[in-house]
mmCIF file of C-alpha atoms in Angstrom:
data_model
loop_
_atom_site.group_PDB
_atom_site.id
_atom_site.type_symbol
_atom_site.label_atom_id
_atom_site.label_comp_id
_atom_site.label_asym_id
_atom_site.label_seq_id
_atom_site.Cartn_x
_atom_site.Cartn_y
_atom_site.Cartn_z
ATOM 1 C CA UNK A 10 7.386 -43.781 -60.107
ATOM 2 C CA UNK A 11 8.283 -40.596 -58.102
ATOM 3 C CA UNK A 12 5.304 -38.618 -59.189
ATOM 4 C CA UNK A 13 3.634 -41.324 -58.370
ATOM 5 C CA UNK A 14 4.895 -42.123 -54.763
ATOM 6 C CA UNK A 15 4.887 -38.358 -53.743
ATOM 7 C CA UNK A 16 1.015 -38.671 -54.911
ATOM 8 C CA UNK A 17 0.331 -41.491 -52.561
ATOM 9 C CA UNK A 18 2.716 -39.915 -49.600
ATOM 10 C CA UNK A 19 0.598 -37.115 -49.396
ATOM 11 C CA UNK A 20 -2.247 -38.430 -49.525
ATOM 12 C CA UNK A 21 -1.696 -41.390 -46.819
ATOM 13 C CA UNK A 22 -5.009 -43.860 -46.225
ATOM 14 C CA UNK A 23 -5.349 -46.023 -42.596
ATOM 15 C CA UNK A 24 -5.889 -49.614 -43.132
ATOM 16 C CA UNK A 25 -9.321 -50.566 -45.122
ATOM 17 C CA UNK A 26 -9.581 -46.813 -45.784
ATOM 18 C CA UNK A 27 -7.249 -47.003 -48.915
ATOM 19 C CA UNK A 28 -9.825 -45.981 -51.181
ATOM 20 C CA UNK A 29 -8.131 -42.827 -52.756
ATOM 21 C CA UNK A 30 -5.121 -45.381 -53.388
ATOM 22 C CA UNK A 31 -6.873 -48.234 -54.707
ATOM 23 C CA UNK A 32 -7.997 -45.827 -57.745
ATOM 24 C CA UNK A 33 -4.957 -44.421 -58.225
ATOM 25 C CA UNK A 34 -3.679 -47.937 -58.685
ATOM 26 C CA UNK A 35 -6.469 -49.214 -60.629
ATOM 27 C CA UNK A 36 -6.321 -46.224 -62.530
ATOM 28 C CA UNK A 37 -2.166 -47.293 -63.526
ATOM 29 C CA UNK A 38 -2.585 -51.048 -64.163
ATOM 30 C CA UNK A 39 -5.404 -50.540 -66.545
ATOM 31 C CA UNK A 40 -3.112 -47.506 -68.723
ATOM 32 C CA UNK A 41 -0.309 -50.086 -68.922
ATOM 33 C CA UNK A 42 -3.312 -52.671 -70.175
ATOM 34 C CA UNK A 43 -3.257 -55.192 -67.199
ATOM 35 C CA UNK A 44 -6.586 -56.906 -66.742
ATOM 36 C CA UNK A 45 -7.522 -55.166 -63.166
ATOM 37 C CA UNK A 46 -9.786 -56.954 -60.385
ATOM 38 C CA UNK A 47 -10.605 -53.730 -57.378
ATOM 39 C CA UNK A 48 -12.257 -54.408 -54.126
ATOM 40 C CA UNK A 49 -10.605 -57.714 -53.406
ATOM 41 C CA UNK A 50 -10.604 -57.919 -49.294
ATOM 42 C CA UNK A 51 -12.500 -54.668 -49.346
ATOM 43 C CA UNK A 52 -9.755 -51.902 -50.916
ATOM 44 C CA UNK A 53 -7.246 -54.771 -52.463
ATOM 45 C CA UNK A 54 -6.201 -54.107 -56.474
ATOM 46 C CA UNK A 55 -5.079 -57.253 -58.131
ATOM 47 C CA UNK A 56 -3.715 -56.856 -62.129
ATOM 48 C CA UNK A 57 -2.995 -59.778 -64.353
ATOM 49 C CA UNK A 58 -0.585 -59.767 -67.017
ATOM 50 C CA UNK A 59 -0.315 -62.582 -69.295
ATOM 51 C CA UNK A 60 2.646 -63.402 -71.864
ATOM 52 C CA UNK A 61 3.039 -65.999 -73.888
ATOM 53 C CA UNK A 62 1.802 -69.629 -73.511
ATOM 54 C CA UNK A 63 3.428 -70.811 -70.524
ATOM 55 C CA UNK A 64 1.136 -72.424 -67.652
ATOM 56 C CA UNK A 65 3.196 -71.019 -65.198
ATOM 57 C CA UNK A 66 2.171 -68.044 -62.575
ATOM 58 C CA UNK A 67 3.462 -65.868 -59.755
ATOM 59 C CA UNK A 68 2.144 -63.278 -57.437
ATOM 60 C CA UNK A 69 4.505 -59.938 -56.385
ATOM 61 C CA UNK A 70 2.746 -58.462 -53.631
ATOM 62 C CA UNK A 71 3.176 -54.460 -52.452
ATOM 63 C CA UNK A 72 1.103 -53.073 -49.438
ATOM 64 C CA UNK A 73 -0.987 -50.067 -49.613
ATOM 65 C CA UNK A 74 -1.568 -48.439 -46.240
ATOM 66 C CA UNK A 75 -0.345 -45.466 -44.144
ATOM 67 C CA UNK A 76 0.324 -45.115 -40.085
ATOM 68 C CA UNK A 77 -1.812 -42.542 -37.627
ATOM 69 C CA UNK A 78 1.365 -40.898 -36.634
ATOM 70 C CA UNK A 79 1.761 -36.913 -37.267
ATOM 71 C CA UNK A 80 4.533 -36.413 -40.133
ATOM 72 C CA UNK A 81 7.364 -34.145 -38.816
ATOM 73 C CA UNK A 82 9.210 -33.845 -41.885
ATOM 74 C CA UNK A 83 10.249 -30.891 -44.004
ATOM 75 C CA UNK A 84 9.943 -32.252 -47.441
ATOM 76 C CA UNK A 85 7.694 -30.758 -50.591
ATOM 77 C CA UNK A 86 5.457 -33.902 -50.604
ATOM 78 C CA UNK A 87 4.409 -34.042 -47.001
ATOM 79 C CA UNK A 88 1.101 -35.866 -45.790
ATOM 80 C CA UNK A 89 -1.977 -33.540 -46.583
ATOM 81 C CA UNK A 90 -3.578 -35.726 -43.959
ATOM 82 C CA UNK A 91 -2.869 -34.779 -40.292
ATOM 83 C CA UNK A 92 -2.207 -37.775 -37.861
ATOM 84 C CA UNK A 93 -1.871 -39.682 -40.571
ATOM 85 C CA UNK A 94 1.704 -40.620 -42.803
ATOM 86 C CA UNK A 95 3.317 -43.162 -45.055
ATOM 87 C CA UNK A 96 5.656 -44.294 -42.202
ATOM 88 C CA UNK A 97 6.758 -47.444 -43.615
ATOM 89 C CA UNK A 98 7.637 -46.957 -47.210
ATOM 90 C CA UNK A 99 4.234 -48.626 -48.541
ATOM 91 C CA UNK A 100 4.008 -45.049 -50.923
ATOM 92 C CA UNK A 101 7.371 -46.794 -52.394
ATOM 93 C CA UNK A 102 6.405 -50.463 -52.166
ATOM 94 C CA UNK A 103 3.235 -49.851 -54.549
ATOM 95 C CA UNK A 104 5.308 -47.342 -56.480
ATOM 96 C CA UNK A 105 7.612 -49.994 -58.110
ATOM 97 C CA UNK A 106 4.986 -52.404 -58.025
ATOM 98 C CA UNK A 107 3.389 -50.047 -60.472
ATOM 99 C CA UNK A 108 6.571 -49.199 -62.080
ATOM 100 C CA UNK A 109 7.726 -52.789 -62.913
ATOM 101 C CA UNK A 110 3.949 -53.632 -64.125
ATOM 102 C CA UNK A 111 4.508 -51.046 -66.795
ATOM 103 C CA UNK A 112 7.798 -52.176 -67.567
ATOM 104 C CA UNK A 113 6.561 -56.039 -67.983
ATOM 105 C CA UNK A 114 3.716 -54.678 -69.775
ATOM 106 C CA UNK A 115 5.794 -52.714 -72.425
ATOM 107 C CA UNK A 116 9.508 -53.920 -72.841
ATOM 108 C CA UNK A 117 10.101 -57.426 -70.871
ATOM 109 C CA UNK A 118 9.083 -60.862 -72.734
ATOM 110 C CA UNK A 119 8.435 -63.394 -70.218
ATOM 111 C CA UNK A 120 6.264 -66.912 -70.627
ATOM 112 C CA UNK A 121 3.917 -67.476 -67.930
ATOM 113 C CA UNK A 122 1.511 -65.300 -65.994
ATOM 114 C CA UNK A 123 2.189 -62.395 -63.157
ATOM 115 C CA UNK A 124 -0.257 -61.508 -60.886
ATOM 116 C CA UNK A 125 0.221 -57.823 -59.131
ATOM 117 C CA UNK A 126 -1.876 -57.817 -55.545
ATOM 118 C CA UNK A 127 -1.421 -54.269 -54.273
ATOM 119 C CA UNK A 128 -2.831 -55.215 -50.584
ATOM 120 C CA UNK A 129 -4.800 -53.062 -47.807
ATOM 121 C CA UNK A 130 -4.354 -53.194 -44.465
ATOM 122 C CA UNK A 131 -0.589 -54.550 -43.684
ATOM 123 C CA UNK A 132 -0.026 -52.593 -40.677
ATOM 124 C CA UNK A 133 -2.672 -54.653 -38.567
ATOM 125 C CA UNK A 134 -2.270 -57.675 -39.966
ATOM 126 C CA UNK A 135 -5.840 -58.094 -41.325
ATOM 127 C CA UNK A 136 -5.214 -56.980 -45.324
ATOM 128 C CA UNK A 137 -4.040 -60.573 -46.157
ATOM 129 C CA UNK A 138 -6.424 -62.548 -44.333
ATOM 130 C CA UNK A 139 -9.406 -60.622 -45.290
ATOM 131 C CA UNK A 140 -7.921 -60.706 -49.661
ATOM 132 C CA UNK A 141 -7.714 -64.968 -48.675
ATOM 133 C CA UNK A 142 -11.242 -64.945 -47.397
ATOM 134 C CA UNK A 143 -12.329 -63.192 -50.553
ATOM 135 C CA UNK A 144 -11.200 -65.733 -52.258
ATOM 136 C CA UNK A 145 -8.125 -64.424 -54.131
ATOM 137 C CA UNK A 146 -6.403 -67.588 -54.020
ATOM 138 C CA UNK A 147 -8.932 -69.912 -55.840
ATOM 139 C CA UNK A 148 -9.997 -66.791 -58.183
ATOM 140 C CA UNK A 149 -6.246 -65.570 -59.194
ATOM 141 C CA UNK A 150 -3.682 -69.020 -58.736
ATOM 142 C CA UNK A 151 -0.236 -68.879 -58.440
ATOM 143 C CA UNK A 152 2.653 -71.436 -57.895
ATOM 144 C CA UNK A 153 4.433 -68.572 -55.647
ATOM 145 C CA UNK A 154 4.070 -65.756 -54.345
ATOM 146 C CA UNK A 155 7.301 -62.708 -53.200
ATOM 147 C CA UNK A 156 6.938 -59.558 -50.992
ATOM 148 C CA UNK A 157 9.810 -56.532 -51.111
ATOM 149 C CA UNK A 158 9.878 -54.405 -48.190
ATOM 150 C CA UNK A 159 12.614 -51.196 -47.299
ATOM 151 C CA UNK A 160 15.129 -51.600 -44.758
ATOM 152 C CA UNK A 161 16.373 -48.312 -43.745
ATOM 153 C CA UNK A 162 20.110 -48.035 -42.188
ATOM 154 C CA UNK A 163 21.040 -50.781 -44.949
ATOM 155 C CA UNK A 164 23.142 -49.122 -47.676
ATOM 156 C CA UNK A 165 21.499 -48.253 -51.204
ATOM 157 C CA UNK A 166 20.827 -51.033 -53.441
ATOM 158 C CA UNK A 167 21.665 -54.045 -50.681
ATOM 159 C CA UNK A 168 19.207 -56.878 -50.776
ATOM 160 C CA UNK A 169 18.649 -59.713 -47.722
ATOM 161 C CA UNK A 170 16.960 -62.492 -47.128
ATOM 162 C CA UNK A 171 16.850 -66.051 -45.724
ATOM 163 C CA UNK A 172 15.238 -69.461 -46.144
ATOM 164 C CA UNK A 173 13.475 -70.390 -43.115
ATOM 165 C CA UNK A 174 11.825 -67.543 -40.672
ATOM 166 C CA UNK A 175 12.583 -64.030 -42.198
ATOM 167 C CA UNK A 176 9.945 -62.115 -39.408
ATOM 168 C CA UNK A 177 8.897 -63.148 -36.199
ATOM 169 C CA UNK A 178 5.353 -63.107 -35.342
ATOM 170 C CA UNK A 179 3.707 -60.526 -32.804
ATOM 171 C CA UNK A 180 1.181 -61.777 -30.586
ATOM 172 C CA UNK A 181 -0.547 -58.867 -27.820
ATOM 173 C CA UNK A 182 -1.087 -60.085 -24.329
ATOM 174 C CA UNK A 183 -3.136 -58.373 -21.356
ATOM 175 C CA UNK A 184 -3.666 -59.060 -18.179
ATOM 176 C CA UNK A 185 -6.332 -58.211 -15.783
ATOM 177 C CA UNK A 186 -5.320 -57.919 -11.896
ATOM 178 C CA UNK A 187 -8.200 -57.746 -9.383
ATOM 179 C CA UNK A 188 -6.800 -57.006 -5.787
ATOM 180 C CA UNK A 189 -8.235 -55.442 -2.949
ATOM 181 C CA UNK A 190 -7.682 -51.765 -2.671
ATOM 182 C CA UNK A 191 -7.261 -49.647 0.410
ATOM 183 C CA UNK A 192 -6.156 -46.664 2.470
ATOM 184 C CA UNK A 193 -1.919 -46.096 1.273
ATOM 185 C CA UNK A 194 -1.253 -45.738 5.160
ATOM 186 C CA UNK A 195 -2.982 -49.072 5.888
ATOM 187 C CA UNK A 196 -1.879 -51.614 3.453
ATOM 188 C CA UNK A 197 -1.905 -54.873 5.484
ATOM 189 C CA UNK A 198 -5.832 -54.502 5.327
ATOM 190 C CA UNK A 199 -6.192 -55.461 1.146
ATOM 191 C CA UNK A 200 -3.702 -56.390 -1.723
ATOM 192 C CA UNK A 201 -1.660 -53.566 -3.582
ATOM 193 C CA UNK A 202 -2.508 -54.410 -7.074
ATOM 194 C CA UNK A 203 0.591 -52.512 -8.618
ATOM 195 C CA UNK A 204 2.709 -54.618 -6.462
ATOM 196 C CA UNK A 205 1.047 -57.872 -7.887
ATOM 197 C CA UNK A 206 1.434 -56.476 -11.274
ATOM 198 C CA UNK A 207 5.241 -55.100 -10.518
ATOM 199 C CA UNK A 208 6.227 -58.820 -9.669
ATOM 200 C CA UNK A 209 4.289 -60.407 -12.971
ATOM 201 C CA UNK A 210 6.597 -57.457 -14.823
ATOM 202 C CA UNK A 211 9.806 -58.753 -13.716
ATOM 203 C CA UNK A 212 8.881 -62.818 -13.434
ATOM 204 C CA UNK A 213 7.766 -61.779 -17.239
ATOM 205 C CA UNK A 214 11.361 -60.525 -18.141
ATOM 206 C CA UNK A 215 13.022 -63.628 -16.365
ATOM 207 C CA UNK A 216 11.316 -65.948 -19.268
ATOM 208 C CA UNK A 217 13.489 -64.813 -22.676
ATOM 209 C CA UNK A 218 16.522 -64.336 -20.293
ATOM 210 C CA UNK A 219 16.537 -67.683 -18.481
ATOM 211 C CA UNK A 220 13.655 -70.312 -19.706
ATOM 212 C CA UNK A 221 14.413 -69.789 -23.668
ATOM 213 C CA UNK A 222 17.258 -70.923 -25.586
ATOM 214 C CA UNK A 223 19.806 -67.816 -25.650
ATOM 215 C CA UNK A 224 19.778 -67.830 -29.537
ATOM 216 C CA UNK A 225 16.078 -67.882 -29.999
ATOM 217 C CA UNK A 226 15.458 -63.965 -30.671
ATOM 218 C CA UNK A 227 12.277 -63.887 -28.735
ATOM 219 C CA UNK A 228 11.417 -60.694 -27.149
ATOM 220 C CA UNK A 229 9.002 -60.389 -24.378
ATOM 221 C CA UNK A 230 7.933 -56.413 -23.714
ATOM 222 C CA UNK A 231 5.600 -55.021 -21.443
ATOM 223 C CA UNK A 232 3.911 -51.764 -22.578
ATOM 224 C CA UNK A 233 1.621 -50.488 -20.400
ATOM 225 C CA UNK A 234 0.648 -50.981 -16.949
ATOM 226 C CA UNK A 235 -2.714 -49.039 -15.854
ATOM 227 C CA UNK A 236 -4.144 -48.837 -12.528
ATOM 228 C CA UNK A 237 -7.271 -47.346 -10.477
ATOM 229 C CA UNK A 238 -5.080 -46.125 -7.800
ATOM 230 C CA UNK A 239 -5.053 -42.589 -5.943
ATOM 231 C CA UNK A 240 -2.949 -40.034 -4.118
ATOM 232 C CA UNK A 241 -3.543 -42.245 -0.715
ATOM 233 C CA UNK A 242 -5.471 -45.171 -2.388
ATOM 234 C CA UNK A 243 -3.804 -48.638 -3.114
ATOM 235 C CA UNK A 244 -5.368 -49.581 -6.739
ATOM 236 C CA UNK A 245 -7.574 -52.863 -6.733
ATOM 237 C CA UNK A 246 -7.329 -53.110 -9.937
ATOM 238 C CA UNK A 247 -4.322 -53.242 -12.726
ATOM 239 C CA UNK A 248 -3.869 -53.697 -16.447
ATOM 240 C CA UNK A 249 -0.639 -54.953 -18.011
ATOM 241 C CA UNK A 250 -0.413 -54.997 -22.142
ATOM 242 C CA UNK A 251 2.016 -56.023 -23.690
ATOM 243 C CA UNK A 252 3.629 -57.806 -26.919
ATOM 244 C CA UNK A 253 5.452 -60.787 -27.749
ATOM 245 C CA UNK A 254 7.844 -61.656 -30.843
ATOM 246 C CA UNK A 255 8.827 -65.169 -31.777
ATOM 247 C CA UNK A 256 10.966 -66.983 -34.628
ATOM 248 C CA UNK A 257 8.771 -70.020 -34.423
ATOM 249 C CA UNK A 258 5.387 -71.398 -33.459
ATOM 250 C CA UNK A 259 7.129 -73.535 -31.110
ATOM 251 C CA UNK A 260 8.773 -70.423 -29.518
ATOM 252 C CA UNK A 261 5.439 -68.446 -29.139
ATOM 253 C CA UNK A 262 3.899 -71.224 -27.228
ATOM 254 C CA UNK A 263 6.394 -71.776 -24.982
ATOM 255 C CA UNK A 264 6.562 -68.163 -24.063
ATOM 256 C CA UNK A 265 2.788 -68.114 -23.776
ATOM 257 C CA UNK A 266 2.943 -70.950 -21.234
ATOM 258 C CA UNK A 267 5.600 -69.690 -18.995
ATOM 259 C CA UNK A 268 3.357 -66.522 -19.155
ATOM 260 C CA UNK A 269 0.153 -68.678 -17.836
ATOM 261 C CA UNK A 270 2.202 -70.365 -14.712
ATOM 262 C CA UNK A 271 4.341 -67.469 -13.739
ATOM 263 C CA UNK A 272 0.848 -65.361 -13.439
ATOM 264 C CA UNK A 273 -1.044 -68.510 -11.714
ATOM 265 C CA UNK A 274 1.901 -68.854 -9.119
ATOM 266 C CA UNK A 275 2.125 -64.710 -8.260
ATOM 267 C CA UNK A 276 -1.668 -63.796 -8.580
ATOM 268 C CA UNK A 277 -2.049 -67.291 -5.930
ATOM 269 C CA UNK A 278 0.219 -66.311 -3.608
ATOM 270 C CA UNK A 279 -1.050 -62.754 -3.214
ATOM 271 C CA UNK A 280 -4.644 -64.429 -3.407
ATOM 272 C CA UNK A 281 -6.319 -61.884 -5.909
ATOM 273 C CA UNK A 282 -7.262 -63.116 -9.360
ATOM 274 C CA UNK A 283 -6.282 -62.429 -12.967
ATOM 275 C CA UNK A 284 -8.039 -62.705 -16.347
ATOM 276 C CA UNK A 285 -5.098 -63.437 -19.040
ATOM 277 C CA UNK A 286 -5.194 -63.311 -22.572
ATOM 278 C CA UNK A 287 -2.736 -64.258 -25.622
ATOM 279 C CA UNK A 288 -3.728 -63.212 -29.148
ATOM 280 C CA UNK A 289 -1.117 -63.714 -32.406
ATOM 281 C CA UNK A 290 -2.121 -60.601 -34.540
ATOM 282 C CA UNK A 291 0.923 -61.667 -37.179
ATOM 283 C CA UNK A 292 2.467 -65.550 -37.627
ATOM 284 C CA UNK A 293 5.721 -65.912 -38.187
ATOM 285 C CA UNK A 294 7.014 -65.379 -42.015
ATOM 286 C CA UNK A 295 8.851 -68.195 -43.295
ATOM 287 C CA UNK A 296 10.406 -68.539 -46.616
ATOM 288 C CA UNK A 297 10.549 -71.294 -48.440
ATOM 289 C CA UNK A 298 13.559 -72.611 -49.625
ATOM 290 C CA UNK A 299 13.173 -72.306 -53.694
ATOM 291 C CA UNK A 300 11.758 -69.314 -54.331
ATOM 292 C CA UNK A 301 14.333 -67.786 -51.885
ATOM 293 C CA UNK A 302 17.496 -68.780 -54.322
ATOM 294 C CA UNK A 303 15.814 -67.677 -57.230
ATOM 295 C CA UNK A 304 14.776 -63.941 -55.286
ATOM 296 C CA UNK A 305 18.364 -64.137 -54.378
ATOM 297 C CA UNK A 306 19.604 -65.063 -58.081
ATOM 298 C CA UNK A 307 17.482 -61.962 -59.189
ATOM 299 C CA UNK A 308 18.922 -59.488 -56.981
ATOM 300 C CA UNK A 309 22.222 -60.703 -57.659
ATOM 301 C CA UNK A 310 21.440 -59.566 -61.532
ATOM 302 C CA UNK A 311 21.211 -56.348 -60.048
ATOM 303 C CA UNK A 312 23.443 -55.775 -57.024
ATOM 304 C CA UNK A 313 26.673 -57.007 -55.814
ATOM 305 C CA UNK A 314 25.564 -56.662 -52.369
ATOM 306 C CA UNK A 315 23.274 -59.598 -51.659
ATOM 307 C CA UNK A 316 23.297 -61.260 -48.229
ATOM 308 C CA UNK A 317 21.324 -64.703 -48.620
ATOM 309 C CA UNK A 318 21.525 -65.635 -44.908
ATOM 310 C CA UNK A 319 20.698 -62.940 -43.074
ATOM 311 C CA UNK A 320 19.792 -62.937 -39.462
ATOM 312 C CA UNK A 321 15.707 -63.165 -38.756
ATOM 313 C CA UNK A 322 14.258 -60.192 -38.361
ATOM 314 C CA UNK A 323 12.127 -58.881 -34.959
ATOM 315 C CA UNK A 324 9.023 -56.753 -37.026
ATOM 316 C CA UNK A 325 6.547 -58.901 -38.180
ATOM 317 C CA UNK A 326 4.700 -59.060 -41.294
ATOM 318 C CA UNK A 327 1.438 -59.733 -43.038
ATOM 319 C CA UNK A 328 3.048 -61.561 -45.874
ATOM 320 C CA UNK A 329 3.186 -63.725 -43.513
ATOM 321 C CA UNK A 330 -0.194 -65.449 -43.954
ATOM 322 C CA UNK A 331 0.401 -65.250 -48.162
ATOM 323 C CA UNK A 332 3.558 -67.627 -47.651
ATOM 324 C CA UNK A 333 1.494 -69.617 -45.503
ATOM 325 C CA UNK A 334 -0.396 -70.833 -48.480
ATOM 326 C CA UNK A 335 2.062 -71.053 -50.767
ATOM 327 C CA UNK A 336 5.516 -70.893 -51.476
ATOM 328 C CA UNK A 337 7.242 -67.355 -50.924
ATOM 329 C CA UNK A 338 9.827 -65.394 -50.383
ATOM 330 C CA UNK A 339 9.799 -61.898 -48.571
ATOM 331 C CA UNK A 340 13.152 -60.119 -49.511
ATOM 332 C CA UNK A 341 14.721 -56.778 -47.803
ATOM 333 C CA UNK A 342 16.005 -53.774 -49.638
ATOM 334 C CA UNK A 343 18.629 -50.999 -48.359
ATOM 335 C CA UNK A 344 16.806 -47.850 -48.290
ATOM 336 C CA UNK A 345 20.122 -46.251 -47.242
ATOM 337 C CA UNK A 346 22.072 -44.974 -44.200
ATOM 338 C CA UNK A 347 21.910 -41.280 -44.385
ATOM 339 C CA UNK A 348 19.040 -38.476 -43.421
ATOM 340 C CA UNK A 349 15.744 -39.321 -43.589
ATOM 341 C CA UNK A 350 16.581 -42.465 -45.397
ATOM 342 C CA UNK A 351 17.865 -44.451 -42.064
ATOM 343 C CA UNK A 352 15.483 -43.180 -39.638
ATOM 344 C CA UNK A 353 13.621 -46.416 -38.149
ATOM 345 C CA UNK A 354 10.532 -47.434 -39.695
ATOM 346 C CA UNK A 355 7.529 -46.097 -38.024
ATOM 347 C CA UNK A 356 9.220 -42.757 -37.221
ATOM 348 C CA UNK A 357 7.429 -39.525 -38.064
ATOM 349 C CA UNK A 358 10.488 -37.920 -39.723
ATOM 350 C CA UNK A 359 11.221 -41.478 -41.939
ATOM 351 C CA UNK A 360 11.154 -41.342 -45.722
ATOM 352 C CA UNK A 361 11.458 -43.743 -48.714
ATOM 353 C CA UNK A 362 14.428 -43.110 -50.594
ATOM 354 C CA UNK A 363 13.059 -42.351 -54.405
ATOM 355 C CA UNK A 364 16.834 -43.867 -55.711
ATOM 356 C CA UNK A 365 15.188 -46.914 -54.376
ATOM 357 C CA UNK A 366 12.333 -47.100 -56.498
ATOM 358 C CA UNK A 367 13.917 -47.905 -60.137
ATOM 359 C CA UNK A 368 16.442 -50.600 -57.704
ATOM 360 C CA UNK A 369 13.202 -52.315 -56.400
ATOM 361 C CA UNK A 370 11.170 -51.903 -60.090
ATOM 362 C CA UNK A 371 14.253 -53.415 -61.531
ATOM 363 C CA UNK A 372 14.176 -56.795 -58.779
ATOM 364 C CA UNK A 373 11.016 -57.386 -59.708
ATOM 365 C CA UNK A 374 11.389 -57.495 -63.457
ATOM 366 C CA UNK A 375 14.324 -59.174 -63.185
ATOM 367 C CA UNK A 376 12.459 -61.875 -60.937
ATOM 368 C CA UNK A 377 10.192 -62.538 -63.799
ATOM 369 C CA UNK A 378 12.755 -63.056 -66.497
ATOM 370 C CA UNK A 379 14.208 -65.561 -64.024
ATOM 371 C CA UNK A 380 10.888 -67.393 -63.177
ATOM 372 C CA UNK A 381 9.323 -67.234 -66.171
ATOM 373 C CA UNK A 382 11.671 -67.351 -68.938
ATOM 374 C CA UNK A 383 11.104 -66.609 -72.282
#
């Protein structure tokens, strides 16, 4: 499993571009005798391993793709690949994917079916949906269907999880202000569209701290704020971006409302007009409420530190749209505290800890001895 993830972390693919990986992948499930579909949602690998007579099937999902961020680490196994790195630990996610399939494949009796989907495309949000429109569902059926993902700063071998919402959803809003520029020294004669846009900004920050329930995790953020503006020229025109997280569907449209009236009420009173748009790039992930015990029962086989009611988390997640289907269960795993290890996700000089691979191959074999018992 480390040769294996050192191979894939230095040679890091973008979303739909995992083409390099997919073989590699293909290339392993077929060695350990899985039956191996390729190209499902354009660069997805799915392998089916069958045991015994039992009608029974589940799906263990691992993502495939890499970030465009420049690696600044000092390790043997850099990325080959400038701009581009395994960021997030998907190098380790399809590494014990991998590993456990060979381990089912060679040691473990279970009775049922497992289906491996090694998916493209997480970090956008578009690898799921585009595997569901290709059908996976109706081709390869499960009951239910689990995701493991790293958590860096947790200690070694710690596993959480929850029943209910587990990630909030990300949805990417912009806004375009159209003023009336002018001469800096003259400003009474048009509309300063940074001021316009300075006052949507802070009414914007008002909504999680005063319109939302305090305990509702929602996070409103602008992130960039462009205008056309000069030296001695008052900007006409202004761009705001921006993102917003949400624990529930309810949440998210409430936010997005207080969003649409807070921008009618400023953009009428300085009389200049706005174009406003709300997109959800990842729902929220919810768990369902059996297949969380029995994710928690397996890790429990495996780790004395096992938090079953963890607090939601604020990143979102593609897995998302799989437990939106079906019945799921996405479940974190300590990638430790120290070095390299505990750096945030998405940070150029982050790593996935290697002691975490044979903890995470482990969780998943033990998850099919549980759910598919002999």
């Amino acid at each position: 499993m480390i040769d294996i993830r050192h191979d894939l972390h230095r040679n890091p693919e973008l979303g739909f571009e995992e083409h390099r990986t997919a073989r590699k992948v293909a290339f392993e499930l077929k060695s350990y005798g899985l039956e191996v579909h390729e190209g499902i949602g354009g660069t997805g690998v799915v392998g089916i391993l069958r045991k015994g007579r039992g009608n029974q099937a589940i799906a263990l999902r691992a993502d495939m793709d890499a970030l465009p961020i420049h690696e600044t680490s000092s390790h043997q196994y850099c990325s080959t690949t400038s701009g581009k790195m395994h960021a997030c630990g998907h190098d380790g996610h399809t590494a014990m994917l991998l590993g456990a399939a060979q381990f089912l494949s060679e040691k473990k009796s279970f009775d049922g079916t497992v289906v491996f989907i090694f998916q493209p495309n997480e970090e956008n949000g578009l690898g799921a949906a585009a595997m569901v429109k290709d059908n996976l569902l109706e081709k390869f059926p499960v009951d239910e269907i689990y995701g493991l993902h790293n958590l860096p700063g947790a200690p070694l071998g710690a596993f959480s999880t929850r029943s209910g919402t587990i990630c909030s959803s990300e949805s990417l809003f912009e806004i375009r202000i159209t003023a009336r520029g002018g001469h800096s020294a003259m400003p009474q004669k048009g509309v300063d569209a940074i001021l316009v846009g300075a006052e949507i900004v802070q009414a914007f920050q008002s909504i999680v701290a005063r319109k939302m329930d305090p305990g509702c995790g929602a996070v409103v953020s602008i992130t960039e704020f462009t205008t056309n503006g000069r030296r001695n020229v008052l900007p006409g025109k202004a761009i705001l971006k921006g993102d917003v997280r949400a624990r529930t569907p309810d949440d998210r449209e409430q936010i997005k409302s207080h969003m649409q009236r807070l921008l009618n009420g400023i953009t009428q009173g300085h009389d200049v007009a706005a174009d406003f748009s709300f997109n959800t790039e990842f729902i929220e992930t919810i768990n369902s409420a059996e297949p969380t015990q029995i994710a928690i029962q397996a890790a429990k086989k495996i780790s004395d530190n096992v938090n079953g009611d963890r607090e939601p988390m604020s990143f979102s997640e593609d897995f998302a749209l799989f437990s939106q289907e079906m019945p799921g269960c996405f479940m974190l795993m300590g990638n430790g505290t120290e070095g390299a290890h505990g750096k945030p996700l998405h940070a150029s000089d982050y790593d996935f800890n290697d002691d975490a691979l044979t903890i995470g191959a482990a969780f998943w074999a033990q998850l099919v001895a549980n759910r598919l018992p002999e």
